[in-house]
Short mmCIF file of C-alpha atoms in Angstrom, two decimals:
data_model
loop_
_atom_site.label_atom_id
_atom_site.label_comp_id
_atom_site.label_asym_id
_atom_site.label_seq_id
_atom_site.Cartn_x
_atom_site.Cartn_y
_atom_site.Cartn_z
CA HIS A 2 25.31 -18.43 -17.78
CA PRO A 3 26.84 -15.34 -15.70
CA THR A 4 30.17 -14.20 -17.60
CA GLU A 5 33.20 -13.29 -15.29
CA ASP A 6 32.42 -9.70 -15.55
CA SER A 7 28.74 -10.08 -14.68
CA VAL A 8 29.77 -12.12 -11.48
CA GLN A 9 32.21 -9.32 -10.49
CA GLU A 10 29.34 -6.86 -11.26
CA ILE A 11 27.38 -8.85 -8.64
CA ASP A 12 29.86 -9.08 -6.03
CA SER A 13 30.29 -5.13 -6.40
CA ILE A 14 26.60 -4.93 -5.87
CA ASP A 15 26.56 -7.13 -2.64
CA GLU A 16 29.58 -5.19 -1.32
CA ARG A 17 28.34 -2.04 -2.00
CA LEU A 18 24.70 -2.81 -0.13
CA SER A 19 26.72 -4.84 2.78
CA ARG A 20 26.11 -2.12 5.53
CA GLN A 21 22.34 -1.97 4.30
CA THR A 22 21.89 -5.80 3.78
CA VAL A 23 23.39 -6.71 7.48
CA LEU A 24 20.44 -4.75 9.09
CA ALA A 25 18.07 -7.39 10.88
CA GLU A 26 15.12 -5.90 9.54
CA MET A 27 16.36 -5.81 5.69
CA GLY A 28 18.74 -8.86 5.11
CA GLU A 29 18.94 -10.60 1.71
CA GLU A 30 14.90 -10.71 1.39
CA GLY A 31 14.59 -6.88 1.78
CA LYS A 32 17.42 -6.49 -0.47
CA GLU A 33 15.91 -8.43 -3.03
CA ARG A 34 12.52 -6.92 -2.93
CA ILE A 35 14.46 -3.48 -3.30
CA ARG A 36 16.07 -4.86 -6.29
CA LYS A 37 12.81 -6.15 -7.78
CA ALA A 38 11.11 -3.06 -7.29
CA HIS A 39 9.91 -0.55 -9.78
CA PHE A 40 10.01 2.97 -8.56
CA LEU A 41 8.06 5.78 -10.18
CA VAL A 42 9.60 9.34 -9.44
CA ILE A 43 7.57 12.24 -10.62
CA GLY A 44 10.31 15.32 -10.74
CA ALA A 45 14.00 15.42 -11.10
CA GLY A 46 14.20 18.49 -9.31
CA GLY A 47 15.00 19.71 -5.85
CA LEU A 48 13.42 16.86 -4.23
CA GLY A 49 13.72 14.15 -7.19
CA CYS A 50 17.57 14.39 -7.03
CA PRO A 51 18.13 13.07 -3.70
CA ALA A 52 15.43 10.83 -3.68
CA ILE A 53 16.74 9.31 -7.03
CA LEU A 54 19.97 9.18 -5.79
CA TYR A 55 19.36 7.43 -2.61
CA LEU A 56 17.00 4.96 -4.22
CA ALA A 57 19.56 3.75 -6.63
CA GLY A 58 22.43 3.86 -3.72
CA ALA A 59 20.30 1.46 -1.83
CA GLY A 60 19.76 -0.91 -4.64
CA ALA A 61 16.61 -0.25 -6.63
CA GLY A 62 16.66 -2.16 -9.53
CA LYS A 63 14.67 0.06 -11.77
CA ILE A 64 13.65 3.94 -11.80
CA THR A 65 11.29 5.92 -14.05
CA VAL A 66 11.95 9.44 -13.65
CA ILE A 67 9.38 11.84 -15.40
CA ASP A 68 10.17 15.36 -15.94
CA ASN A 69 10.07 17.72 -18.95
CA ASP A 70 12.00 20.48 -17.49
CA THR A 71 15.64 21.24 -18.44
CA VAL A 72 18.38 22.31 -16.14
CA SER A 73 19.21 26.01 -15.41
CA VAL A 74 21.92 27.45 -13.44
CA THR A 75 19.52 28.44 -10.63
CA ASN A 76 18.93 24.62 -10.04
CA LEU A 77 22.30 23.72 -9.35
CA SER A 78 22.59 24.63 -5.80
CA ARG A 79 20.38 22.11 -4.73
CA GLN A 80 19.73 19.88 -7.66
CA LEU A 81 22.96 17.80 -6.97
CA LEU A 82 22.33 15.01 -9.96
CA HIS A 83 22.89 17.75 -12.31
CA THR A 84 26.25 19.65 -13.37
CA THR A 85 27.05 23.00 -15.03
CA ASP A 86 27.92 21.11 -18.02
CA ARG A 87 24.29 19.71 -18.42
CA VAL A 88 22.55 22.98 -18.51
CA GLY A 89 19.89 23.19 -21.15
CA MET A 90 19.61 19.33 -20.79
CA ASN A 91 16.46 17.39 -20.00
CA LYS A 92 16.38 16.88 -16.01
CA ALA A 93 15.43 13.15 -16.27
CA VAL A 94 18.09 12.41 -18.88
CA SER A 95 20.56 14.21 -16.78
CA ALA A 96 19.61 12.00 -13.59
CA LYS A 97 20.08 8.91 -16.33
CA GLU A 98 23.50 10.03 -16.98
CA THR A 99 24.58 10.53 -13.00
CA ILE A 100 23.12 7.23 -12.01
CA ALA A 101 24.79 5.54 -14.80
CA ALA A 102 28.09 6.64 -13.64
CA HIS A 103 27.34 6.01 -9.92
CA THR A 104 24.95 3.26 -9.53
CA PRO A 105 25.32 1.42 -12.95
CA PHE A 106 23.10 -1.64 -11.94
CA THR A 107 19.95 0.69 -11.40
CA GLU A 108 18.16 1.12 -14.57
CA ILE A 109 16.89 4.57 -15.17
CA VAL A 110 13.71 5.16 -17.81
CA PRO A 111 13.74 8.95 -18.46
CA VAL A 112 10.21 10.30 -19.56
CA ASP A 113 10.55 13.75 -20.73
CA GLU A 114 6.95 14.74 -20.59
CA LEU A 115 4.58 17.07 -18.61
CA ALA A 116 2.44 14.32 -17.84
CA GLY A 117 -0.99 14.59 -16.45
CA GLU A 118 -3.41 12.52 -14.58
CA GLU A 119 -4.21 9.97 -17.44
CA ARG A 120 -0.58 9.48 -18.32
CA LEU A 121 0.41 9.44 -14.91
CA TYR A 122 -2.03 6.64 -14.23
CA GLU A 123 -0.87 4.74 -17.19
CA LEU A 124 2.88 4.93 -15.97
CA MET A 125 1.79 4.22 -12.51
CA LEU A 126 0.26 0.67 -13.46
CA ASP A 127 3.49 -0.68 -14.03
CA ALA A 128 5.07 0.65 -10.79
CA ASP A 129 5.27 -0.58 -7.21
CA VAL A 130 6.00 2.49 -5.28
CA VAL A 131 5.45 6.26 -6.74
CA LEU A 132 7.20 9.44 -5.13
CA ASP A 133 5.79 12.77 -5.92
CA CYS A 134 8.71 14.90 -6.07
CA THR A 135 6.94 17.92 -8.03
CA ASP A 136 7.02 21.43 -7.71
CA ASN A 137 3.71 22.47 -8.55
CA LEU A 138 0.48 22.07 -7.19
CA LYS A 139 -1.27 21.13 -10.48
CA THR A 140 0.52 18.16 -10.96
CA ARG A 141 0.60 17.19 -7.17
CA VAL A 142 -3.44 16.92 -7.50
CA ALA A 143 -3.02 14.81 -10.63
CA ALA A 144 -0.48 12.48 -9.08
CA GLY A 145 -2.47 11.79 -5.98
CA ARG A 146 -5.76 11.21 -7.87
CA ALA A 147 -3.92 8.82 -10.29
CA ALA A 148 -2.11 6.98 -7.37
CA GLN A 149 -5.65 6.37 -5.72
CA ARG A 150 -6.94 5.29 -9.09
CA ALA A 151 -3.89 2.85 -9.51
CA LYS A 152 -3.93 1.64 -5.88
CA LYS A 153 -0.10 2.47 -5.95
CA PRO A 154 1.52 3.86 -2.43
CA LEU A 155 2.72 7.55 -2.99
CA VAL A 156 5.34 9.00 -1.00
CA PHE A 157 4.72 13.09 -1.08
CA GLY A 158 7.09 15.63 -0.19
CA SER A 159 7.33 19.37 -0.76
CA ALA A 160 9.36 22.04 0.33
CA ILE A 161 9.26 25.98 0.11
CA ARG A 162 11.05 28.70 2.11
CA PHE A 163 12.33 26.98 5.25
CA ASN A 164 9.25 24.35 5.49
CA GLY A 165 8.94 20.86 4.34
CA GLN A 166 6.11 18.39 4.45
CA VAL A 167 6.27 14.29 4.15
CA THR A 168 3.53 11.82 4.08
CA VAL A 169 2.65 8.73 2.50
CA PHE A 170 -0.59 7.73 1.23
CA ASP A 171 -1.20 4.00 0.93
CA ASN A 172 -3.54 3.69 -1.33
CA ARG A 173 -3.47 -0.11 -1.64
CA ASP A 174 -5.54 -0.08 1.47
CA PRO A 175 -9.26 1.14 0.79
CA GLU A 176 -9.48 2.66 4.28
CA ALA A 177 -6.20 4.31 4.28
CA PRO A 178 -6.34 8.24 3.89
CA GLY A 179 -5.44 9.56 0.42
CA PHE A 180 -4.52 12.80 -1.04
CA ASP A 181 -7.81 14.20 -1.04
CA ASP A 182 -8.30 13.63 2.45
CA LEU A 183 -5.49 15.73 3.54
CA PHE A 184 -5.55 18.50 0.88
CA GLU A 185 -8.56 20.57 -0.07
CA PRO A 186 -9.45 20.65 -3.73
CA ASP A 187 -7.37 23.31 -5.52
CA ASP A 188 -6.96 24.27 -9.02
CA GLY A 189 -3.53 25.59 -8.64
CA ALA A 190 -4.28 29.22 -9.06
CA ASN A 191 -2.93 29.84 -5.40
CA ASP A 192 0.41 27.69 -5.79
CA VAL A 193 3.53 28.99 -4.14
CA LYS A 194 6.38 28.99 -6.41
CA ALA A 195 10.12 28.67 -5.01
CA SER A 196 11.10 30.90 -7.76
CA ARG A 197 9.11 33.71 -6.45
CA VAL A 198 9.53 32.95 -2.54
CA GLY A 199 12.73 30.97 -2.50
CA VAL A 200 13.72 27.61 -0.94
CA PHE A 201 16.32 26.62 1.65
CA SER A 202 18.93 24.55 -0.33
CA GLY A 203 19.52 21.93 2.44
CA LEU A 204 16.10 21.52 2.87
CA THR A 205 15.22 19.84 -0.25
CA GLY A 206 17.78 17.53 0.29
CA VAL A 207 16.08 16.40 3.65
CA VAL A 208 12.68 16.07 2.10
CA GLY A 209 13.89 14.01 -0.87
CA THR A 210 15.88 11.57 1.26
CA LEU A 211 13.05 11.12 3.89
CA GLN A 212 10.85 10.33 0.74
CA ALA A 213 13.60 7.59 -0.38
CA TRP A 214 13.36 6.23 3.10
CA GLU A 215 9.77 5.87 2.93
CA ALA A 216 9.87 4.32 -0.36
CA LEU A 217 12.27 1.74 0.21
CA LYS A 218 10.69 0.82 3.52
CA LEU A 219 7.35 0.34 1.01
CA ALA A 220 9.32 -1.82 -1.18
CA ALA A 221 11.02 -3.74 1.21
CA GLY A 222 8.41 -4.30 3.48
CA ILE A 223 9.84 -3.10 6.59
CA GLY A 224 9.04 -0.83 9.33
CA GLU A 225 6.34 1.94 9.64
CA THR A 226 5.61 4.65 7.38
CA LEU A 227 4.11 7.91 7.51
CA ALA A 228 0.64 6.63 6.19
CA GLY A 229 -1.88 8.73 8.12
CA ARG A 230 0.87 11.10 9.42
CA LEU A 231 2.28 14.44 8.08
CA LEU A 232 5.63 15.21 8.95
CA MET A 233 6.26 18.80 9.05
CA ILE A 234 9.82 20.42 9.07
CA ASP A 235 10.80 23.96 10.14
CA ALA A 236 14.33 24.07 9.18
CA LEU A 237 14.78 27.80 10.52
CA GLU A 238 13.81 26.88 14.10
CA MET A 239 14.87 23.33 13.80
CA ARG A 240 11.91 21.53 14.72
CA PHE A 241 10.11 18.38 13.10
CA GLU A 242 6.43 17.88 14.20
CA THR A 243 3.97 15.17 13.18
CA ILE A 244 0.20 15.30 13.06
CA ARG A 245 -2.43 12.67 12.16
CA TYR A 246 -5.20 12.83 9.48
CA ARG A 247 -7.70 10.32 8.61
CA LYS A 248 -10.11 9.50 5.74
CA ARG A 249 -13.00 11.83 5.46
#
């Protein structure tokens, strides 16, 4: 039986989510689907921070966060889940601490690992929606292929310099295009790092938030996602363009 404290907590959750629940497309049913969903976020950096924050804020019941990196001073301009006093702390653990203070009804499971394709596949089997918020091509390729094997929808995002990309690989549908249909095979040797060429701080917030939007829509079963479409963002010229792609 619920205690008085737990009833107050439920009331608090309902009040927090009231502006979203009142949406005709969302309603109580959509809210419950998001609450019961398990989101797997790969990376708690520039993209993962806003994605995790908005997933939790929208009522996500459980978020597993994978990241083996630690917070550095250079992260703080754009990775707003982390704070100055957490420099040196694992990013997934830092994300858990922030969400516990801000959105205590969301369970955060930190995974301090540099996960390869097999480990990502194992973790994806228990998830409903996967978000690729990584910053290196090798892990992106591993995540894309693991999600195809696990038949899990994958929300892809990237941000470098002033350019961002977002798409959805809906691997639940065997006819939907996947990671290898959009991107050419690459061993990561030509990967471009933000540490070398830079990244516009606000851009990571936009891309990560868009990833959260798509993940929440997938979980709630509402709207049309970016499956089969690549959204490209040019922050310097303030242009948003979409191109279609298909299964090879």
